[in-house]
mmCIF file of C-alpha atoms in Angstrom:
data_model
loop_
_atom_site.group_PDB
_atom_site.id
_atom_site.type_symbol
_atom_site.label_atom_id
_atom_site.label_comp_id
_atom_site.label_asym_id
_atom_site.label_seq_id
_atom_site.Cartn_x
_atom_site.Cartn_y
_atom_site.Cartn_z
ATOM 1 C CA UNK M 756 98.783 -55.125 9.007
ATOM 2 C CA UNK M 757 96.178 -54.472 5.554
ATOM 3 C CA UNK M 758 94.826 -58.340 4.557
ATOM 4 C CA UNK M 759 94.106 -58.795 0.912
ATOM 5 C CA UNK M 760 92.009 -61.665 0.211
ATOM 6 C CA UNK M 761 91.752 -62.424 -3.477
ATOM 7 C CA UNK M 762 95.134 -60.965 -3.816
ATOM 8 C CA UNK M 763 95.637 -62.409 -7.395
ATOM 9 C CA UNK M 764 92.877 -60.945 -8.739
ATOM 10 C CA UNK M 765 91.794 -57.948 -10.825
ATOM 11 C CA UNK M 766 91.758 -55.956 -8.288
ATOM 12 C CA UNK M 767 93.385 -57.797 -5.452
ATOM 13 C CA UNK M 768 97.047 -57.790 -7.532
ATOM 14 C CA UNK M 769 97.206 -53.866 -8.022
ATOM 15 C CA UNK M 770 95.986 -53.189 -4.080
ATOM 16 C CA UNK M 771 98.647 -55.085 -2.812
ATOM 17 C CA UNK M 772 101.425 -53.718 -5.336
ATOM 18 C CA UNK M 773 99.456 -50.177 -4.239
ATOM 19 C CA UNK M 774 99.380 -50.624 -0.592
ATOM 20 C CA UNK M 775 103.321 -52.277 -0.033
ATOM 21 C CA UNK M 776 104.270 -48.958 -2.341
ATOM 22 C CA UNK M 777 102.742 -47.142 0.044
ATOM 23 C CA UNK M 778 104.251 -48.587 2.896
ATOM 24 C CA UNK M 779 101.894 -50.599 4.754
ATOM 25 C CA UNK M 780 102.597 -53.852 6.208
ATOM 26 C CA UNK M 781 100.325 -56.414 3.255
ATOM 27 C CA UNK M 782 99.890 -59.953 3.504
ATOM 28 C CA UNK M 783 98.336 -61.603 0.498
ATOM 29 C CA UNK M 784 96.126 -63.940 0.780
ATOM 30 C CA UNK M 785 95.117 -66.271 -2.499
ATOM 31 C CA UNK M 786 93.830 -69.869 -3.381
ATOM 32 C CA UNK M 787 97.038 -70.047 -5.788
ATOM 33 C CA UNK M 788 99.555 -67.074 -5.148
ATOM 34 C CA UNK M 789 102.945 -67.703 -5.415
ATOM 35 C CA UNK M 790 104.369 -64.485 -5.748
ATOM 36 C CA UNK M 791 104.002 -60.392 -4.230
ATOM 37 C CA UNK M 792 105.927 -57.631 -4.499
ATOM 38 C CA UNK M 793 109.031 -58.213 -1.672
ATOM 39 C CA UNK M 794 108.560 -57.686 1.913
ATOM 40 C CA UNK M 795 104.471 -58.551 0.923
ATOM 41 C CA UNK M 796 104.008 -61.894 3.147
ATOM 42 C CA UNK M 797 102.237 -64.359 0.796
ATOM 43 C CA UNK M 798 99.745 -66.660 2.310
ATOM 44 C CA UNK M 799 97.713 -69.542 0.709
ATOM 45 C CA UNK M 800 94.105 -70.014 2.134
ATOM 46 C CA UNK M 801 90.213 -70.008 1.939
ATOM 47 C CA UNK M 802 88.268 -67.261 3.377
ATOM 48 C CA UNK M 803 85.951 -70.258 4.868
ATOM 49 C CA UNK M 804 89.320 -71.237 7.288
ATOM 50 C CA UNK M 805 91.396 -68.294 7.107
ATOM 51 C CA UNK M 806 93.476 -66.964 10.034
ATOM 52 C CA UNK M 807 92.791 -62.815 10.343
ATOM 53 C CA UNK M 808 95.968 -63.518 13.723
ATOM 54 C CA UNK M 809 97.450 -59.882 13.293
ATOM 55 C CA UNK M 810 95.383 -58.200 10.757
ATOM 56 C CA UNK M 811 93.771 -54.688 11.597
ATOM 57 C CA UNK M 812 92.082 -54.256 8.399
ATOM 58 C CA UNK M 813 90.877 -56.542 5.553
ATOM 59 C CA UNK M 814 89.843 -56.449 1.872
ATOM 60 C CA UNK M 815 87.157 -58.954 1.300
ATOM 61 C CA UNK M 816 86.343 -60.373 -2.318
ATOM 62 C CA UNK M 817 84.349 -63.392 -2.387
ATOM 63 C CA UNK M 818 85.684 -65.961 -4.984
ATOM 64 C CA UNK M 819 83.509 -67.428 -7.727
ATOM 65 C CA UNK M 820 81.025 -70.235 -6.559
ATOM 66 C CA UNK M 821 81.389 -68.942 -2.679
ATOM 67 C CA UNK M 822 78.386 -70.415 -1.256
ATOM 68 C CA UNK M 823 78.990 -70.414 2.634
ATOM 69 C CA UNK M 824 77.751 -67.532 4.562
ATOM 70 C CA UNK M 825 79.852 -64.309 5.453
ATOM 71 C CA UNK M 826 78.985 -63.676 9.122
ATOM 72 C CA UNK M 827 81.285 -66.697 10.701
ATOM 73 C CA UNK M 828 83.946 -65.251 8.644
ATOM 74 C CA UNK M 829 83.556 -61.904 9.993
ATOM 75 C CA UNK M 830 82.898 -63.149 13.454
ATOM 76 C CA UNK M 831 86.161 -64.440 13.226
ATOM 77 C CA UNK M 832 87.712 -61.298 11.928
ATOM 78 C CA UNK M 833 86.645 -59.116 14.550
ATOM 79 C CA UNK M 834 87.564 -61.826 17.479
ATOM 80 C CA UNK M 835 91.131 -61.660 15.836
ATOM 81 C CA UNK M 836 90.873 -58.099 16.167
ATOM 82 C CA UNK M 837 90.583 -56.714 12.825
ATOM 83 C CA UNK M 838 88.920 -53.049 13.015
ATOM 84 C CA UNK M 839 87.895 -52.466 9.463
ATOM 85 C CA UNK M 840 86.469 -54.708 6.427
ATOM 86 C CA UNK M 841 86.216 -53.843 2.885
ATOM 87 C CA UNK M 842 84.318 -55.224 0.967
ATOM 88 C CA UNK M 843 84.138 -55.862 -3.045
ATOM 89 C CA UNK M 844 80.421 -56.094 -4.373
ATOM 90 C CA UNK M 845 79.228 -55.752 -7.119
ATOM 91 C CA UNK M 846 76.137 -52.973 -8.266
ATOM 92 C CA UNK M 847 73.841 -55.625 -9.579
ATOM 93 C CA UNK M 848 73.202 -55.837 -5.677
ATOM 94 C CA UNK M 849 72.227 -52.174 -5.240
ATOM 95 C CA UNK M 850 70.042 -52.633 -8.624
ATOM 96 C CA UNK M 851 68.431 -56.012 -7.771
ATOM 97 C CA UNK M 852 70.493 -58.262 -10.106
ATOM 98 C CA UNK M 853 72.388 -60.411 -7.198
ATOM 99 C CA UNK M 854 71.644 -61.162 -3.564
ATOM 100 C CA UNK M 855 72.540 -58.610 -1.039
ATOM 101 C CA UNK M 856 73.705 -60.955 1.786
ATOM 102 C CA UNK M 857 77.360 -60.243 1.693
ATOM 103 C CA UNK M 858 76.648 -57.175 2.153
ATOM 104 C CA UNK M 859 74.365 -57.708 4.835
ATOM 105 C CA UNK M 860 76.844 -59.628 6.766
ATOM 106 C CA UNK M 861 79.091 -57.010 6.201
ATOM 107 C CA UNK M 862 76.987 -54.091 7.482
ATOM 108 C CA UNK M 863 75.872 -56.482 10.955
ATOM 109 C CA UNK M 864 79.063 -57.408 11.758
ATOM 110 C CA UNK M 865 80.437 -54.933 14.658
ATOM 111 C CA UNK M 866 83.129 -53.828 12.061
ATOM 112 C CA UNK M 867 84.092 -50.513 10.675
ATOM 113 C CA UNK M 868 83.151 -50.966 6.762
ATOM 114 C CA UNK M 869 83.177 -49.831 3.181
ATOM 115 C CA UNK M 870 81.183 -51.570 0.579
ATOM 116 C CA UNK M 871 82.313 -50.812 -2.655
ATOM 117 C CA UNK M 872 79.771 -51.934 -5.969
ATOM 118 C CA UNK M 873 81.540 -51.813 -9.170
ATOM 119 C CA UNK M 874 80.104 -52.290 -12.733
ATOM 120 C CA UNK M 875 81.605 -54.479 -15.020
ATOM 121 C CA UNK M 876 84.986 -54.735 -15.113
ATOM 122 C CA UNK M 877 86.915 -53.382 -18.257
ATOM 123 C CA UNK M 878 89.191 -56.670 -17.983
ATOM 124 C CA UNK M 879 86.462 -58.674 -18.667
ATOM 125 C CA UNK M 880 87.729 -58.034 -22.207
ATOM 126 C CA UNK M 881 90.265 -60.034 -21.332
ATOM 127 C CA UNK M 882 87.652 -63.348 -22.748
ATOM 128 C CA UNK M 883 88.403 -62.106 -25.963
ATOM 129 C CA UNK M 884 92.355 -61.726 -26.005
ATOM 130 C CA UNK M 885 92.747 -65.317 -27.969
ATOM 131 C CA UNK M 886 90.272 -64.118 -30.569
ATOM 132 C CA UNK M 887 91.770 -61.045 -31.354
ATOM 133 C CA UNK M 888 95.405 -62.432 -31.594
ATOM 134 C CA UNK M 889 94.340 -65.469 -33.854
ATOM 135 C CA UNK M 890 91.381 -63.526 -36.086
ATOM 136 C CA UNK M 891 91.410 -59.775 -35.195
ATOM 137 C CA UNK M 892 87.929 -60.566 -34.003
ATOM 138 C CA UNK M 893 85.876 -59.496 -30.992
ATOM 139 C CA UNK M 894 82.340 -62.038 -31.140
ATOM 140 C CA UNK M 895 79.579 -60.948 -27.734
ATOM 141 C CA UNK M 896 76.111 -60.012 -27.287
ATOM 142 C CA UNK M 897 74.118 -57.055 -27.470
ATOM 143 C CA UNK M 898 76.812 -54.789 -29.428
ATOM 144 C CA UNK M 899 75.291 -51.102 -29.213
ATOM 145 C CA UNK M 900 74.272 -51.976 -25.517
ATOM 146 C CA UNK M 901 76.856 -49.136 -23.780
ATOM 147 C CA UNK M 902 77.388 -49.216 -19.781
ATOM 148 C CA UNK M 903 80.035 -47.883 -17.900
ATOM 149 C CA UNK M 904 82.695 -50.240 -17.346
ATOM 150 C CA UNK M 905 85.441 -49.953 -14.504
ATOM 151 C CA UNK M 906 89.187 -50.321 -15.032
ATOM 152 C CA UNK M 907 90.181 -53.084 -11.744
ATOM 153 C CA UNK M 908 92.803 -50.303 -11.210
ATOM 154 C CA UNK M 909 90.184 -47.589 -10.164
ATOM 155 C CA UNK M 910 88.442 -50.019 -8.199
ATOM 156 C CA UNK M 911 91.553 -50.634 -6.394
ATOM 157 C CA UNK M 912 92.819 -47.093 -5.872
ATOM 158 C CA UNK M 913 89.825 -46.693 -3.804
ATOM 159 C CA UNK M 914 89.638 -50.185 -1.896
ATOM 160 C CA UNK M 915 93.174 -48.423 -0.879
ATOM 161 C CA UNK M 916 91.702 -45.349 0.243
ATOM 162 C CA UNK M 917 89.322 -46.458 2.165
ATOM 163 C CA UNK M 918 91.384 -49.014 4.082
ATOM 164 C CA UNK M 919 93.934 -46.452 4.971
ATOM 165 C CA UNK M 920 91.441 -43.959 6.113
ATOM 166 C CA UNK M 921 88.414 -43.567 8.345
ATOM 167 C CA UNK M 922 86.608 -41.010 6.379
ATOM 168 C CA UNK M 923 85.265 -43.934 3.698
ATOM 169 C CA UNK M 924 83.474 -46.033 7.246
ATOM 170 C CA UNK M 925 79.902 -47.469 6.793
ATOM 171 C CA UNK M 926 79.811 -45.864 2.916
ATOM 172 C CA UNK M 927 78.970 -47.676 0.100
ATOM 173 C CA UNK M 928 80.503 -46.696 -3.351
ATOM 174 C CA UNK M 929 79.341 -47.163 -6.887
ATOM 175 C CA UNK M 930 82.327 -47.330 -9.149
ATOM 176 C CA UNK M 931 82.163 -47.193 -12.986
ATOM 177 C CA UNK M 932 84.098 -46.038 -15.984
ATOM 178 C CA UNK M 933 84.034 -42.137 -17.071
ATOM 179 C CA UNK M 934 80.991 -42.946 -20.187
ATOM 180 C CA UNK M 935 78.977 -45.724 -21.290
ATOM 181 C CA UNK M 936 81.003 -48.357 -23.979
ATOM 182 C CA UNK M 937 79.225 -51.263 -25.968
ATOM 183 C CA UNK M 938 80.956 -54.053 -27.286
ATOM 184 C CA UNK M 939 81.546 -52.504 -30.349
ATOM 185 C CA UNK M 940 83.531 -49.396 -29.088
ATOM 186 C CA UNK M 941 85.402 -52.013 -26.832
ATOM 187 C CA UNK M 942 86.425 -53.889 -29.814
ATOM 188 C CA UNK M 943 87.071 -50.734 -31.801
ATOM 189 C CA UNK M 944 89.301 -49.735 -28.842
ATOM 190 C CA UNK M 945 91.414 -52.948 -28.355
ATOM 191 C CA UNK M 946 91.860 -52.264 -32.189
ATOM 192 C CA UNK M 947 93.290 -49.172 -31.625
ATOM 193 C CA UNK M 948 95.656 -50.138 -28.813
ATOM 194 C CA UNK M 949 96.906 -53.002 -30.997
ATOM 195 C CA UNK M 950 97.541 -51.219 -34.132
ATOM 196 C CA UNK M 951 94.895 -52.853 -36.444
ATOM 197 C CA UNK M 952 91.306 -52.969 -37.127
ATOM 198 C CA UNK M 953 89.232 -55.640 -35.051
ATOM 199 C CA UNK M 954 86.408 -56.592 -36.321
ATOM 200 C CA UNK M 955 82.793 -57.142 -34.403
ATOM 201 C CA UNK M 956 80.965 -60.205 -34.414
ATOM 202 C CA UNK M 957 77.240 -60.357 -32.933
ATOM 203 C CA UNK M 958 76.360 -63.374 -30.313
ATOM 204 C CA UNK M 959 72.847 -64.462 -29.856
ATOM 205 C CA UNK M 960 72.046 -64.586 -26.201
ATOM 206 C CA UNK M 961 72.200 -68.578 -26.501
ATOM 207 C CA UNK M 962 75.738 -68.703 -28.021
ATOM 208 C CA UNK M 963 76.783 -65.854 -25.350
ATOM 209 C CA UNK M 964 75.280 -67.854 -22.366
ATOM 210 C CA UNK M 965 77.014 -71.294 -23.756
ATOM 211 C CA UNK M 966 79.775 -69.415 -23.459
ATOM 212 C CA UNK M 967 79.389 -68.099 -19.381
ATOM 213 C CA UNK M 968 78.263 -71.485 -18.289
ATOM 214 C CA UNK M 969 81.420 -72.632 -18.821
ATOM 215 C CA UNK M 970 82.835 -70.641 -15.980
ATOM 216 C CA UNK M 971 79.757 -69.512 -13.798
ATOM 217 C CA UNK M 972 76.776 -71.141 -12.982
ATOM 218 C CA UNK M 973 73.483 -70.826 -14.995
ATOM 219 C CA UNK M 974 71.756 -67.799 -11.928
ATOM 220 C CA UNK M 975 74.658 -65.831 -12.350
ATOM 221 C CA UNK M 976 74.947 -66.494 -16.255
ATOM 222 C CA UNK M 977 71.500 -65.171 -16.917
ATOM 223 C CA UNK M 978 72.021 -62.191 -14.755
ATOM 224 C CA UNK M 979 74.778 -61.006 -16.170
ATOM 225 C CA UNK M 980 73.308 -61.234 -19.713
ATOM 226 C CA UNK M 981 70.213 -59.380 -18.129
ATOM 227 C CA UNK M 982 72.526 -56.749 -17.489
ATOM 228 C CA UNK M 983 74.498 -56.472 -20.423
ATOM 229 C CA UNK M 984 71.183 -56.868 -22.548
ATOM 230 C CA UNK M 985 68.649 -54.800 -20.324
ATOM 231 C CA UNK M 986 70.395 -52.783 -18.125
ATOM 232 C CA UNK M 987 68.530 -50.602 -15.813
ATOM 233 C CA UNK M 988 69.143 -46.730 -15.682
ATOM 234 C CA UNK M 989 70.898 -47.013 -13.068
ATOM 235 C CA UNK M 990 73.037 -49.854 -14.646
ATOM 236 C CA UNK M 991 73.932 -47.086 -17.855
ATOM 237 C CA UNK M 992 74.278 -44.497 -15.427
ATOM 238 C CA UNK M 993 78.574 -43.085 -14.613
ATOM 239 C CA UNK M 994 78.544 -43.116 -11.228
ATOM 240 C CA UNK M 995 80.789 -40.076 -9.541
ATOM 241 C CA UNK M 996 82.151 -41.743 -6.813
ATOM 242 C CA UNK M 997 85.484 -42.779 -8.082
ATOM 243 C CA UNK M 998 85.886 -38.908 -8.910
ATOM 244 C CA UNK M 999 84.693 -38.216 -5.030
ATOM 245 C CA UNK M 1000 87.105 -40.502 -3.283
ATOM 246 C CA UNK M 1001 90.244 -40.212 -5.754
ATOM 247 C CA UNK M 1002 89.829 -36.244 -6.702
ATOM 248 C CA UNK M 1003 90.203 -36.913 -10.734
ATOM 249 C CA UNK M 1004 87.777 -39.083 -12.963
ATOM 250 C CA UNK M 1005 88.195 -42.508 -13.795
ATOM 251 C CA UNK M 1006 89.903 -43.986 -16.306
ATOM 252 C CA UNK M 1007 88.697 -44.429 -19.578
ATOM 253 C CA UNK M 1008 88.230 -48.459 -20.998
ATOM 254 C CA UNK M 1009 90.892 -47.044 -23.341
ATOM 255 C CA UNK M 1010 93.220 -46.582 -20.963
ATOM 256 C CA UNK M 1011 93.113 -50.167 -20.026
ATOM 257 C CA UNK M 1012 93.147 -51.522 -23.297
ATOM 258 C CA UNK M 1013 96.606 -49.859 -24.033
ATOM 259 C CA UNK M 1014 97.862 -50.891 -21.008
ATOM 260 C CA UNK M 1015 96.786 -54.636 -21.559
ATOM 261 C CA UNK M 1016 97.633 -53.947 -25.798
ATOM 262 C CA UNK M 1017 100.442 -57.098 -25.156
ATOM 263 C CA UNK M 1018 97.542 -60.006 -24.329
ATOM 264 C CA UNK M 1019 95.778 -58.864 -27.732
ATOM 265 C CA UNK M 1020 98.780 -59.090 -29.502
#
């Protein structure tokens, strides 16, 4: 049996749908779920307390404000007999932006493993879909800034991968979008999958951290605009590892935004 903790998610939601279509056996595990596609087994719990009874592999995501440490978690994992952990980072560790000790835990824990380090995900557009429907308006930070964002769906095609095969053990992937974007492409592309012109407004860093305090705390706030205002290289650079593990390139933030077109509408 595949564990997917976090299975409502960005990510989580299309590995389970991806995983049951591929026949595995897939329990979901969330704070809130209520629902999975049929013969999924749905279970509500914490990662702090949960029960890995059964489980030979698990996806790991850490939920927001997760502040107890990763090792008793995995200690219980592997004395439940789970064989193989993966785990969703984020590349702000690899570049210095966020602590590594997840992935630390990870790495020490006896476990087979697969670390995977995405850049921003292209549903984090998703803060703007009640501006767009009411004003056709797209208001953030540092608008000719471009990185690479990730649609959740890549990111989950190779979660899959690598728990359903031993060739992805003790790797760590990098996963971004196909070219940089900035804010203002993004905006001029959720215009185009909606059928009308939306219109850019700048943030100052202030207004855009008012904003992100009101659903992360101020570290991880000022990070993130770090990131988005002064990325690194490495931070602008497209990664090929989605291409290496899924043999075709990732998808582009288009892509997404026509798929998600209804939430802007």
């Amino acid at each position: 049996m595949i564990m997917v903790v976090g299975a409502t998610g960005n990510v989580g939601e299309p590995l389970v749908r991806m995983l049951s279509a591929a026949g595995e056996e897939v329990t979901a595990v969330s704070r809130g779920i209520t629902a999975a596609p049929p013969g999924v087994v749905v279970r509500q719990g914490e990662l702090a307390s949960l029960d890995f009874a059964g489980a030979a592999a698990v996806f790991v995501m850490t939920p927001p404000g997760f502040r107890d440490s990763l090792e008793p978690v995995l200690e219980r994992a592997r004395a439940a007999g789970v064989e193989r952990v993966v785990l969703l980072s984020s590349q702000g560790v690899g570049t210095g932006r966020h602590p590594a000790l997840f992935e630390e835990a990870v790495r020490s824990s006896g476990l087979k493993w697969t670390i995977l380090r995405p850049a921003g995900f292209a549903s984090n557009a998703l803060q703007w879909a009640e501006s767009v429907r009411a004003k056709r308006e797209v208001a953030a930070p540092f608008g000719d800034v471009a990185l690479p964002v990730v649609d959740p769906e890549d990111i989950a095609s190779v979660a899959a991968a690598a728990l359903l095969s031993p060739a992805h053990e003790d790797k760590t992937y990098v996963l971004t979008g196909p070219s940089p974007l900035s804010p203002r492409d993004q905006a001029a592309a959720i215009g185009e999958a909606v059928g009308e012109p939306v219109r850019f407004v700048p943030q100052t860093r202030e207004e855009a951290r008012s904003v992100l305090l009101g659903f992360m705390p101020p570290e991880v706030a000022d990070s993130t605009l770090a990131i988005l205002g002064e990325p690194t290289p490495e931070e602008q650079r497209v990664s090929p590892d989605v291409a290496r593990v899924l043999g075709r390139p990732p998808r582009p933030f288009a892509d997404w935004a026509s798929r998600f077109a209804g939430a802007f509408k």
